PDB file of C-alpha atoms in Angstrom:
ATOM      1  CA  UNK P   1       8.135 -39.362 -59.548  1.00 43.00           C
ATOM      2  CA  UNK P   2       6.276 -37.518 -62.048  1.00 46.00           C
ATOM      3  CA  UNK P   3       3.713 -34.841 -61.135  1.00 47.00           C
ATOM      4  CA  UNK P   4       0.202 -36.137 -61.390  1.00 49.00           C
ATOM      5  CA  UNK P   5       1.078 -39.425 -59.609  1.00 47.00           C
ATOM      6  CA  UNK P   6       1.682 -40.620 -56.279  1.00 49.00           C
ATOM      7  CA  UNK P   7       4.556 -43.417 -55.834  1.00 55.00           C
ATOM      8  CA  UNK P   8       1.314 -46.219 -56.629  1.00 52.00           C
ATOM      9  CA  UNK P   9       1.276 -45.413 -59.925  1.00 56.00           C
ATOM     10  CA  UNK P  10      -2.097 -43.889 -59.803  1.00 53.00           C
ATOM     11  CA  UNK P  11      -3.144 -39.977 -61.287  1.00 57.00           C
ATOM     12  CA  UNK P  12      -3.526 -38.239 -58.084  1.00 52.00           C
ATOM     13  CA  UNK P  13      -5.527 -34.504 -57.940  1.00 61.00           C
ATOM     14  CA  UNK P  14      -2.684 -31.758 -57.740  1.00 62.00           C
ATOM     15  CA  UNK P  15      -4.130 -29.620 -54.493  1.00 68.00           C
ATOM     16  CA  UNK P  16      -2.002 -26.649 -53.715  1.00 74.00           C
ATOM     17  CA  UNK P  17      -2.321 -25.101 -50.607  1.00 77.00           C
ATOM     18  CA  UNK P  18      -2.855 -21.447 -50.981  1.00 88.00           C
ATOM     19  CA  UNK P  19      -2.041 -19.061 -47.761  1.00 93.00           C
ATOM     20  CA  UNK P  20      -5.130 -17.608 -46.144  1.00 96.00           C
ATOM     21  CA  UNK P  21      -5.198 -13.677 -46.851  1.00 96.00           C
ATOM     22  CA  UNK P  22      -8.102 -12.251 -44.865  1.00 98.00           C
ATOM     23  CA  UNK P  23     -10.392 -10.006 -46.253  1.00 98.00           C
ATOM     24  CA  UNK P  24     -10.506  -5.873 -45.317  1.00 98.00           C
ATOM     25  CA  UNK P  25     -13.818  -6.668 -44.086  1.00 98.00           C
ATOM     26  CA  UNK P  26     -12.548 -10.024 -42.134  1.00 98.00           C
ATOM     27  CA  UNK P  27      -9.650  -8.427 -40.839  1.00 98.00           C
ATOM     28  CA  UNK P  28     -11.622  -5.384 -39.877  1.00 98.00           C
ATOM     29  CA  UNK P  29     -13.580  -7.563 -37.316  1.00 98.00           C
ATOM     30  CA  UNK P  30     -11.036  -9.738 -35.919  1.00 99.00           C
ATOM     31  CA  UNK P  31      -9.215  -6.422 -35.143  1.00 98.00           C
ATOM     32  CA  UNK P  32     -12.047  -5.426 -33.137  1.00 98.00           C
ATOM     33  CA  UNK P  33     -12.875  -8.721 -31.503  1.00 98.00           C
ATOM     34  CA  UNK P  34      -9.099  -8.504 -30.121  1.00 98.00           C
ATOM     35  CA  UNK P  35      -9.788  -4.778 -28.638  1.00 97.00           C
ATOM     36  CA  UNK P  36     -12.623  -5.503 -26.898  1.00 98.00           C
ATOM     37  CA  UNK P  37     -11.060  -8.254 -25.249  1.00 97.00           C
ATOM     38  CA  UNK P  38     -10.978 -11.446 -27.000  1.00 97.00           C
ATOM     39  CA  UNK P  39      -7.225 -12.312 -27.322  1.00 97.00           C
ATOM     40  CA  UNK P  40      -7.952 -16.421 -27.117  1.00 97.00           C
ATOM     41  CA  UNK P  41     -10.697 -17.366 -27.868  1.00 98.00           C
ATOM     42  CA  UNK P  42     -12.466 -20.938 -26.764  1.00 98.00           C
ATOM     43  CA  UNK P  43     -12.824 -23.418 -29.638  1.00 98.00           C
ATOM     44  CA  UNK P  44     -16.462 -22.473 -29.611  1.00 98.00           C
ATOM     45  CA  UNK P  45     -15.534 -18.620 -30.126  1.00 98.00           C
ATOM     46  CA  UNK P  46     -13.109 -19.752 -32.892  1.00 98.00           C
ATOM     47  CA  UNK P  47     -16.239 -21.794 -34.458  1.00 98.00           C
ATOM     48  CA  UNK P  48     -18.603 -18.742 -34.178  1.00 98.00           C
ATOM     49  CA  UNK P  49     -16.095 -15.966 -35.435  1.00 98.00           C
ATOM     50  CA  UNK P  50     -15.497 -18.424 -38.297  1.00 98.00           C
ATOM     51  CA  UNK P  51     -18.839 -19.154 -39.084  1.00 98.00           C
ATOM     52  CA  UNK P  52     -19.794 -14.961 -39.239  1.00 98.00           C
ATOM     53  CA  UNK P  53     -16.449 -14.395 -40.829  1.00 98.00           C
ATOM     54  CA  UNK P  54     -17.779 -16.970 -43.920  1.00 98.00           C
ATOM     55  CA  UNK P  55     -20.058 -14.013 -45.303  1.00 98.00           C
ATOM     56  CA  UNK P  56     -16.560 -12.101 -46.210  1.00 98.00           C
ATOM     57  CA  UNK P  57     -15.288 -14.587 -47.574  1.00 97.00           C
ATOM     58  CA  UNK P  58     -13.284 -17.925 -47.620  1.00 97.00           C
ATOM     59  CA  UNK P  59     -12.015 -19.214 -44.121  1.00 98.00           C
ATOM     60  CA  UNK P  60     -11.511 -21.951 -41.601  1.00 98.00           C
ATOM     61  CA  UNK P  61     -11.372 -22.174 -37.950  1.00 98.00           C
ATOM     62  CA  UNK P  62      -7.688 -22.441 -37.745  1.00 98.00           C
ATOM     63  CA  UNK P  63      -7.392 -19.263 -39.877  1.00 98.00           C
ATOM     64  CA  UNK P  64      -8.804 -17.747 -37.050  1.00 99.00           C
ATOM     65  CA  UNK P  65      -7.089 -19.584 -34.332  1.00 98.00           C
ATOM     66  CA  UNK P  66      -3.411 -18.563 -35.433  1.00 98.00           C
ATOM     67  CA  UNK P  67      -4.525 -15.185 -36.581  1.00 98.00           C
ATOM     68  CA  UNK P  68      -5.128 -14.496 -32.945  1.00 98.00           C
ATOM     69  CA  UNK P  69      -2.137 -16.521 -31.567  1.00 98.00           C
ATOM     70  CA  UNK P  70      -0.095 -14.351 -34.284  1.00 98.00           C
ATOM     71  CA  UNK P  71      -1.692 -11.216 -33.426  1.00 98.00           C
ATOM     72  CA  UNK P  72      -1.267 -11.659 -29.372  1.00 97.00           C
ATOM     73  CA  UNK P  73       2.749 -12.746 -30.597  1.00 96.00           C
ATOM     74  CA  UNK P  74       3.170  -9.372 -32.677  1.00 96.00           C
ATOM     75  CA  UNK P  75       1.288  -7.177 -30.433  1.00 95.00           C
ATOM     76  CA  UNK P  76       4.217  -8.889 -27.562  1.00 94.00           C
ATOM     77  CA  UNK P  77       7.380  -8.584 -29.394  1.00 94.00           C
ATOM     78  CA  UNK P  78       6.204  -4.659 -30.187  1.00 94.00           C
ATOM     79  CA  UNK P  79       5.606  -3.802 -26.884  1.00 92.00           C
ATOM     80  CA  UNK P  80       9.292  -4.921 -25.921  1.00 91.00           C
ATOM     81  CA  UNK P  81      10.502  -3.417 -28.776  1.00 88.00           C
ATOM     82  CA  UNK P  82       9.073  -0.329 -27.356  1.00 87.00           C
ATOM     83  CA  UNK P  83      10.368  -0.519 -24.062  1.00 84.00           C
ATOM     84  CA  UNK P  84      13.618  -1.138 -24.955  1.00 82.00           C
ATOM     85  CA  UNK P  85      13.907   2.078 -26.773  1.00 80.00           C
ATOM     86  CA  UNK P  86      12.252   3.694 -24.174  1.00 79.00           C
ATOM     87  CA  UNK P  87      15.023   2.644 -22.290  1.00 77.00           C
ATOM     88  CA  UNK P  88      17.711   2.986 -24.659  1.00 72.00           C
ATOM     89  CA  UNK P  89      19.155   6.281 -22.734  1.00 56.00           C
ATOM     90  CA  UNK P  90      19.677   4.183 -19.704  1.00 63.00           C
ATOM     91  CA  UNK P  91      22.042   1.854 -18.627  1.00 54.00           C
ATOM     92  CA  UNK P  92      18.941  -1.231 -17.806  1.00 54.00           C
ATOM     93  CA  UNK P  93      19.508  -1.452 -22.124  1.00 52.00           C
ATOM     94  CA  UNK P  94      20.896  -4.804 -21.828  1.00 54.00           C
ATOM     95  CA  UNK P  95      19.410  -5.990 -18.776  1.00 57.00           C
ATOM     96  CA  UNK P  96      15.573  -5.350 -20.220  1.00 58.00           C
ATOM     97  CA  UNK P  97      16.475  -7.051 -23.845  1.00 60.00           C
ATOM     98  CA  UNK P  98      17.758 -10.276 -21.856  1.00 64.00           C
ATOM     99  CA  UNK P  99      14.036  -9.953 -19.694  1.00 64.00           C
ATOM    100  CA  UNK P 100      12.560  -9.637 -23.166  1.00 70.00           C
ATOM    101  CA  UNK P 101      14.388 -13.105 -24.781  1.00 68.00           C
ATOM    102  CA  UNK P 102      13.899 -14.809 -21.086  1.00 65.00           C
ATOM    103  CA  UNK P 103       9.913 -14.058 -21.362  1.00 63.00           C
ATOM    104  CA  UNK P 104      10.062 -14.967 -24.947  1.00 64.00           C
ATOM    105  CA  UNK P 105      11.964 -18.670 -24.477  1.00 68.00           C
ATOM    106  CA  UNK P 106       9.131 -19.307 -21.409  1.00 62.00           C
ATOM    107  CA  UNK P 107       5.801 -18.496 -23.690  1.00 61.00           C
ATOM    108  CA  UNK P 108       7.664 -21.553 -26.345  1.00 56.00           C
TER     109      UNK P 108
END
């Protein structure tokens, strides 16, 4: 198949999907939305924070959606990360990394 047609035959539009970067200013506010409390929001919430987050630039509900699923996910594995080498010194090593993967496989 050559590019600028589909298997019919017919010129279809190129449309590459580029990766949503949020803006200082974006990212600035969904930083604080998540400290104050909002780690998932509603679909409403996701509508509204989209809809304020427009002025800053270009974005879309589910930009929002998975930046706070991501950000709850990161903010997760860090927090294990830091226990286990709080507890590196000590023999529960093992035993808390196995916790951590067990508490990891449940949340998928």
């Amino acid at each position: 198949m050559y590019e600028g047609t589909s298997n019919t035959g017919f010129n279809v539009q190129s449309q590459k999907c580029t990766r949503w970067s949020p803006t200082p200013v974006q990212l600035l506010v969904l930083e604080e939305l998540y400290r104050q409390g909002t780690k998932t929001p509603s679909s409403e919430q996701i509508q509204q924070i989209a809809s304020q987050l427009r002025r800053f630039g270009k974005i879309e509900g589910k930009n929002v959606f998975y930046w706070f699923q991501n950000h709850k996910a990161r903010e997760r594995q860090k927090r294990c990360r830091l226990e286990i080498e709080e507890t590196a010194s000590t023999e529960g090593k093992k035993e808390h990394k196995l916790s951590c993967d067990i508490l990891k496989s449940n949340r998928e």
